[in-house]
Amino acid sequence: MTAAALAGRDARRAGRRRLLPELTGWGFVLPATVVIVGLSLFPAAWALLLSLRDGDLLTGGDYVGLQNYRDLLGDADLRAAAGHTLVYTVLFVPGSVILGLGLALALNLKIRLIGFYRTCFFVPYVVSAAATGILANFVFDPDFGIVNAGLKALGLPAMGFLQDPDQAMLTLVLISLWGGVGMPAVVYLAALQDIPRELTEAARVDGGAQRHVLRHVVLPQLRPATVFLLIWQTITALQLFDLVYTTTKGQPLDSTTVIVFYLYRQAFQLFHSGYGAAIAYVLFAVTLAVSGLTLWRGTK
């Protein structure tokens, strides 16, 4: 065998050896890729096509172009659902971030059983919102709930909670804070533990009080975590559905009908799937815009 042939054979072997790790890597990634494409990208593309038609999920209906999007502008019920979603977001996002920061500062202290306390505050977050909603139905029941029982024991009047149009949305916010504050607390706790001790110790040596150290040293170091949490919690608030579904189903008097529940009602109860898909894409655009604006403001 000539030298040129030997060199060619060695080059092919070297190429196969270099290709083998890449093929192995793609072999591990391929199942997840198929799942992502099958459960995310394909449904998103199908929903976009569906939003341009007027049928249901089975028949597809006739092509109507952007008519579904134009119909959104005159839908009073959709505007009401958007208003409810806005109220929920304005109350839930700052509340969860501020409470999470306070919990993280407390859980960062070196006290006995701190691991137990951290677990207790994080467990409600890992419980599904559906289970939380079912539990909340018992806790806030106007007739047999433990909360009203406690109010009566204190001589206070009973409350309507989830059955009162004026209290239902606020009650949902309180339930969401109980179940969702664990996420900001854990993120802030991790960020607090990444702050170099030299920074806080230097501030204290220079005579800074605890509140000054918190304001001028700790909080600036937590800014990336705060931006992330604002985006994450905003997306969570805009996509609220399962808690509403398991507690009020948009009632009483549609006072808790949020955008995603209204979308569900249009697409799966009234079979206006094209209109529901249009709502979903508008919500996606709003979520993307709000997230982008928050990220831009947070990095300035």
Short mmCIF file of C-alpha atoms in Angstrom, two decimals:
data_model
loop_
_atom_site.label_atom_id
_atom_site.label_comp_id
_atom_site.label_asym_id
_atom_site.label_seq_id
_atom_site.Cartn_x
_atom_site.Cartn_y
_atom_site.Cartn_z
CA MET A 1 0.00 0.00 0.00
CA THR A 2 1.37 3.37 -0.99
CA ALA A 3 2.10 6.18 1.41
CA ALA A 4 -0.71 8.26 -0.08
CA ALA A 5 -3.24 5.45 0.49
CA LEU A 6 -2.07 4.98 4.05
CA ALA A 7 -2.37 8.70 4.69
CA GLY A 8 -5.90 8.71 3.25
CA ARG A 9 -6.93 5.76 5.38
CA ASP A 10 -5.56 7.41 8.52
CA ALA A 11 -7.38 10.64 7.66
CA ARG A 12 -10.69 8.78 7.27
CA ARG A 13 -10.18 7.01 10.58
CA ALA A 14 -9.38 10.29 12.29
CA GLY A 15 -12.51 11.83 10.77
CA ARG A 16 -14.68 8.98 12.07
CA ARG A 17 -13.14 9.33 15.52
CA ARG A 18 -13.94 13.04 15.53
CA LEU A 19 -17.47 12.41 14.26
CA LEU A 20 -18.30 9.74 16.84
CA PRO A 21 -18.54 12.12 19.86
CA GLU A 22 -20.77 14.48 17.87
CA LEU A 23 -23.10 11.64 16.87
CA THR A 24 -23.18 10.44 20.47
CA GLY A 25 -24.10 13.93 21.63
CA TRP A 26 -26.87 14.23 19.06
CA GLY A 27 -28.13 10.81 20.13
CA PHE A 28 -28.63 12.09 23.67
CA VAL A 29 -30.15 15.39 22.52
CA LEU A 30 -32.47 13.94 19.87
CA PRO A 31 -35.24 12.65 22.21
CA ALA A 32 -35.52 16.03 23.94
CA THR A 33 -35.45 17.79 20.57
CA VAL A 34 -38.32 15.64 19.30
CA VAL A 35 -40.34 16.39 22.43
CA ILE A 36 -39.72 20.15 22.13
CA VAL A 37 -40.64 20.19 18.46
CA GLY A 38 -43.66 17.96 18.98
CA LEU A 39 -45.05 19.68 22.06
CA SER A 40 -43.96 23.30 21.52
CA LEU A 41 -43.01 24.35 18.00
CA PHE A 42 -45.58 22.33 16.07
CA PRO A 43 -48.54 23.38 18.28
CA ALA A 44 -47.37 27.01 18.08
CA ALA A 45 -47.29 26.88 14.28
CA TRP A 46 -50.66 25.11 14.18
CA ALA A 47 -52.19 27.71 16.51
CA LEU A 48 -50.93 30.50 14.24
CA LEU A 49 -52.63 28.90 11.24
CA LEU A 50 -55.74 28.26 13.32
CA SER A 51 -55.94 31.93 14.33
CA LEU A 52 -56.47 32.79 10.66
CA ARG A 53 -59.56 30.58 10.39
CA ASP A 54 -63.02 30.63 11.99
CA GLY A 55 -63.58 26.94 12.75
CA ASP A 56 -63.08 24.62 15.68
CA LEU A 57 -60.22 22.28 16.49
CA LEU A 58 -61.64 19.47 14.34
CA THR A 59 -62.95 21.08 11.17
CA GLY A 60 -60.60 24.07 10.87
CA GLY A 61 -63.29 26.20 9.22
CA ASP A 62 -62.87 28.81 6.52
CA TYR A 63 -59.90 31.10 6.06
CA VAL A 64 -60.73 34.58 7.40
CA GLY A 65 -57.30 36.20 7.50
CA LEU A 66 -56.90 38.74 10.29
CA GLN A 67 -60.61 38.96 11.09
CA ASN A 68 -60.19 37.18 14.43
CA TYR A 69 -57.58 39.75 15.44
CA ARG A 70 -59.86 42.61 14.40
CA ASP A 71 -62.69 41.10 16.45
CA LEU A 72 -60.51 41.35 19.55
CA LEU A 73 -60.70 45.14 19.45
CA GLY A 74 -64.47 45.20 19.93
CA ASP A 75 -64.75 42.42 22.51
CA ALA A 76 -65.92 43.97 25.78
CA ASP A 77 -65.60 40.66 27.65
CA LEU A 78 -61.98 40.37 26.58
CA ARG A 79 -61.28 43.89 27.80
CA ALA A 80 -62.80 42.98 31.16
CA ALA A 81 -60.66 39.83 31.35
CA ALA A 82 -57.59 41.90 30.48
CA GLY A 83 -58.46 44.33 33.27
CA HIS A 84 -58.77 41.48 35.78
CA THR A 85 -55.42 40.10 34.62
CA LEU A 86 -53.82 43.52 35.00
CA VAL A 87 -55.15 43.90 38.55
CA TYR A 88 -53.87 40.45 39.46
CA THR A 89 -50.46 41.13 37.92
CA VAL A 90 -50.05 44.51 39.63
CA LEU A 91 -50.84 42.98 43.01
CA PHE A 92 -49.08 39.63 42.67
CA VAL A 93 -45.75 40.51 41.02
CA PRO A 94 -44.52 43.26 43.40
CA GLY A 95 -46.04 41.47 46.39
CA SER A 96 -44.30 38.17 45.65
CA VAL A 97 -40.94 39.84 44.94
CA ILE A 98 -41.00 41.99 48.09
CA LEU A 99 -42.17 39.13 50.31
CA GLY A 100 -39.60 36.83 48.72
CA LEU A 101 -36.83 39.32 49.48
CA GLY A 102 -37.93 39.62 53.09
CA LEU A 103 -38.09 35.84 53.50
CA ALA A 104 -34.67 35.43 51.87
CA LEU A 105 -33.10 37.93 54.25
CA ALA A 106 -34.63 36.08 57.20
CA LEU A 107 -33.66 32.64 55.87
CA ASN A 108 -30.09 33.81 55.29
CA LEU A 109 -29.55 34.19 59.03
CA LYS A 110 -27.54 31.58 60.89
CA ILE A 111 -30.10 30.15 63.29
CA ARG A 112 -31.03 26.66 64.42
CA LEU A 113 -33.23 24.53 62.13
CA ILE A 114 -32.71 26.97 59.25
CA GLY A 115 -32.87 24.11 56.73
CA PHE A 116 -36.28 23.11 58.08
CA TYR A 117 -37.58 26.67 57.78
CA ARG A 118 -36.31 26.97 54.21
CA THR A 119 -38.06 23.75 53.28
CA CYS A 120 -41.34 24.87 54.85
CA PHE A 121 -41.42 28.09 52.83
CA PHE A 122 -40.51 26.38 49.56
CA VAL A 123 -42.89 23.40 49.77
CA PRO A 124 -46.02 25.42 48.79
CA TYR A 125 -44.28 26.44 45.55
CA VAL A 126 -43.70 22.85 44.41
CA VAL A 127 -47.33 21.93 45.14
CA SER A 128 -49.38 22.26 41.97
CA ALA A 129 -51.68 25.25 41.65
CA ALA A 130 -54.57 22.86 41.06
CA ALA A 131 -54.00 21.22 44.45
CA THR A 132 -53.59 24.64 46.03
CA GLY A 133 -56.91 25.74 44.54
CA ILE A 134 -58.74 22.67 45.83
CA LEU A 135 -57.31 23.26 49.31
CA ALA A 136 -58.25 26.95 49.12
CA ASN A 137 -61.89 26.03 48.42
CA PHE A 138 -62.04 24.39 51.85
CA VAL A 139 -60.01 27.01 53.68
CA PHE A 140 -61.99 29.99 52.34
CA ASP A 141 -65.43 28.40 52.23
CA PRO A 142 -67.87 31.09 53.54
CA ASP A 143 -69.87 28.60 55.60
CA PHE A 144 -67.44 25.89 56.72
CA GLY A 145 -63.98 27.33 56.02
CA ILE A 146 -61.33 27.56 58.70
CA VAL A 147 -60.71 31.27 58.00
CA ASN A 148 -64.30 32.29 58.71
CA ALA A 149 -64.32 30.00 61.74
CA GLY A 150 -61.34 31.94 63.08
CA LEU A 151 -63.03 35.26 62.34
CA LYS A 152 -66.17 34.18 64.17
CA ALA A 153 -64.07 33.05 67.15
CA LEU A 154 -62.63 36.57 67.29
CA GLY A 155 -66.08 38.13 67.10
CA LEU A 156 -65.56 39.43 63.55
CA PRO A 157 -68.10 39.11 60.73
CA ALA A 158 -67.73 36.30 58.19
CA MET A 159 -66.34 37.12 54.75
CA GLY A 160 -67.47 35.97 51.32
CA PHE A 161 -63.95 35.46 49.93
CA LEU A 162 -64.14 33.51 46.64
CA GLN A 163 -67.93 33.90 46.47
CA ASP A 164 -67.91 37.68 46.82
CA PRO A 165 -67.27 39.63 43.57
CA ASP A 166 -65.51 42.37 45.54
CA GLN A 167 -63.20 39.96 47.39
CA ALA A 168 -62.62 37.09 44.96
CA MET A 169 -59.69 38.58 43.03
CA LEU A 170 -57.91 39.74 46.18
CA THR A 171 -58.40 36.26 47.67
CA LEU A 172 -56.83 34.71 44.56
CA VAL A 173 -53.85 37.04 44.97
CA LEU A 174 -53.43 35.98 48.61
CA ILE A 175 -53.60 32.30 47.64
CA SER A 176 -51.07 32.87 44.86
CA LEU A 177 -48.71 34.68 47.23
CA TRP A 178 -48.87 31.78 49.67
CA GLY A 179 -48.09 29.29 46.91
CA GLY A 180 -45.68 31.38 44.84
CA VAL A 181 -43.49 33.32 47.26
CA GLY A 182 -41.13 30.35 47.62
CA MET A 183 -39.64 30.92 44.17
CA PRO A 184 -38.46 34.52 44.80
CA ALA A 185 -37.27 33.52 48.26
CA VAL A 186 -35.04 30.74 46.90
CA VAL A 187 -33.66 32.89 44.06
CA TYR A 188 -32.90 35.77 46.41
CA LEU A 189 -31.38 33.41 48.97
CA ALA A 190 -29.00 32.02 46.35
CA ALA A 191 -28.11 35.56 45.25
CA LEU A 192 -27.50 36.68 48.84
CA GLN A 193 -25.10 33.81 49.41
CA ASP A 194 -23.16 34.82 46.28
CA ILE A 195 -22.49 38.35 47.56
CA PRO A 196 -18.82 38.59 48.63
CA ARG A 197 -18.57 38.97 52.40
CA GLU A 198 -15.82 41.51 51.90
CA LEU A 199 -18.32 44.02 50.53
CA THR A 200 -20.68 43.90 53.50
CA GLU A 201 -17.86 43.73 56.03
CA ALA A 202 -16.14 46.75 54.48
CA ALA A 203 -19.40 48.72 54.64
CA ARG A 204 -19.83 47.88 58.32
CA VAL A 205 -16.21 48.78 59.10
CA ASP A 206 -16.83 52.17 57.47
CA GLY A 207 -19.64 52.75 59.96
CA GLY A 208 -22.62 51.83 57.81
CA ALA A 209 -25.75 50.81 59.69
CA GLN A 210 -27.57 47.63 58.75
CA ARG A 211 -30.17 49.50 56.70
CA HIS A 212 -27.45 51.39 54.82
CA VAL A 213 -25.61 48.15 54.05
CA LEU A 214 -28.87 46.65 52.76
CA ARG A 215 -29.71 49.65 50.61
CA HIS A 216 -26.30 50.55 49.18
CA VAL A 217 -24.52 47.19 49.08
CA VAL A 218 -26.93 44.25 49.18
CA LEU A 219 -29.79 45.50 46.98
CA PRO A 220 -27.52 46.61 44.09
CA GLN A 221 -25.94 43.15 44.11
CA LEU A 222 -29.42 41.62 43.89
CA ARG A 223 -30.44 43.60 40.80
CA PRO A 224 -29.94 40.73 38.27
CA ALA A 225 -32.02 38.42 40.45
CA THR A 226 -34.72 41.09 40.76
CA VAL A 227 -34.91 41.57 36.99
CA PHE A 228 -35.20 37.83 36.47
CA LEU A 229 -37.92 37.52 39.11
CA LEU A 230 -39.93 40.43 37.74
CA ILE A 231 -39.94 38.81 34.30
CA TRP A 232 -40.68 35.34 35.65
CA GLN A 233 -43.47 36.42 37.98
CA THR A 234 -45.03 38.63 35.30
CA ILE A 235 -45.17 35.72 32.88
CA THR A 236 -46.66 33.57 35.64
CA ALA A 237 -49.31 36.19 36.39
CA LEU A 238 -50.28 36.72 32.75
CA GLN A 239 -50.69 32.96 32.30
CA LEU A 240 -52.88 32.45 35.37
CA PHE A 241 -55.37 29.67 34.68
CA ASP A 242 -55.27 26.54 36.85
CA LEU A 243 -55.90 28.38 40.12
CA VAL A 244 -58.95 30.12 38.62
CA TYR A 245 -60.18 26.86 37.10
CA THR A 246 -60.04 24.98 40.40
CA THR A 247 -61.52 27.74 42.57
CA THR A 248 -63.92 30.17 40.92
CA LYS A 249 -64.08 29.22 37.21
CA GLY A 250 -64.17 32.93 36.47
CA GLN A 251 -67.02 33.66 38.88
CA PRO A 252 -68.71 35.28 40.74
CA LEU A 253 -70.18 37.55 38.07
CA ASP A 254 -67.05 36.99 35.90
CA SER A 255 -65.02 38.99 38.42
CA THR A 256 -62.10 36.52 38.24
CA THR A 257 -62.22 35.76 34.52
CA VAL A 258 -58.62 36.35 33.42
CA ILE A 259 -57.29 36.26 29.86
CA VAL A 260 -56.18 32.63 29.74
CA PHE A 261 -59.43 31.41 31.29
CA TYR A 262 -61.37 33.51 28.78
CA LEU A 263 -59.23 31.95 26.02
CA TYR A 264 -60.05 28.48 27.36
CA ARG A 265 -63.75 29.29 27.42
CA GLN A 266 -63.72 30.52 23.82
CA ALA A 267 -61.65 27.66 22.42
CA PHE A 268 -62.84 24.62 24.38
CA GLN A 269 -66.31 25.49 25.66
CA LEU A 270 -67.71 27.66 22.87
CA PHE A 271 -65.55 25.95 20.19
CA HIS A 272 -64.27 29.26 18.78
CA SER A 273 -60.77 27.85 18.50
CA GLY A 274 -59.63 30.31 15.82
CA TYR A 275 -60.63 33.23 18.02
CA GLY A 276 -59.00 31.58 21.03
CA ALA A 277 -55.76 31.09 19.08
CA ALA A 278 -55.79 34.77 18.13
CA ILE A 279 -56.12 35.71 21.81
CA ALA A 280 -53.20 33.39 22.62
CA TYR A 281 -50.94 35.05 20.07
CA VAL A 282 -51.84 38.54 21.24
CA LEU A 283 -51.10 37.45 24.81
CA PHE A 284 -47.76 36.04 23.63
CA ALA A 285 -46.89 39.36 21.99
CA VAL A 286 -47.84 41.31 25.13
CA THR A 287 -45.82 38.95 27.33
CA LEU A 288 -42.81 39.26 25.05
CA ALA A 289 -43.06 43.05 25.01
CA VAL A 290 -43.41 43.34 28.80
CA SER A 291 -40.52 40.93 29.37
CA GLY A 292 -38.32 42.77 26.89
CA LEU A 293 -39.13 46.15 28.44
CA THR A 294 -38.40 44.85 31.94
CA LEU A 295 -35.09 43.37 30.81
CA TRP A 296 -34.13 46.60 29.01
CA ARG A 297 -34.97 48.78 31.99
CA GLY A 298 -33.29 46.40 34.40
CA THR A 299 -29.99 46.37 32.52
CA LYS A 300 -29.71 50.15 32.10
#
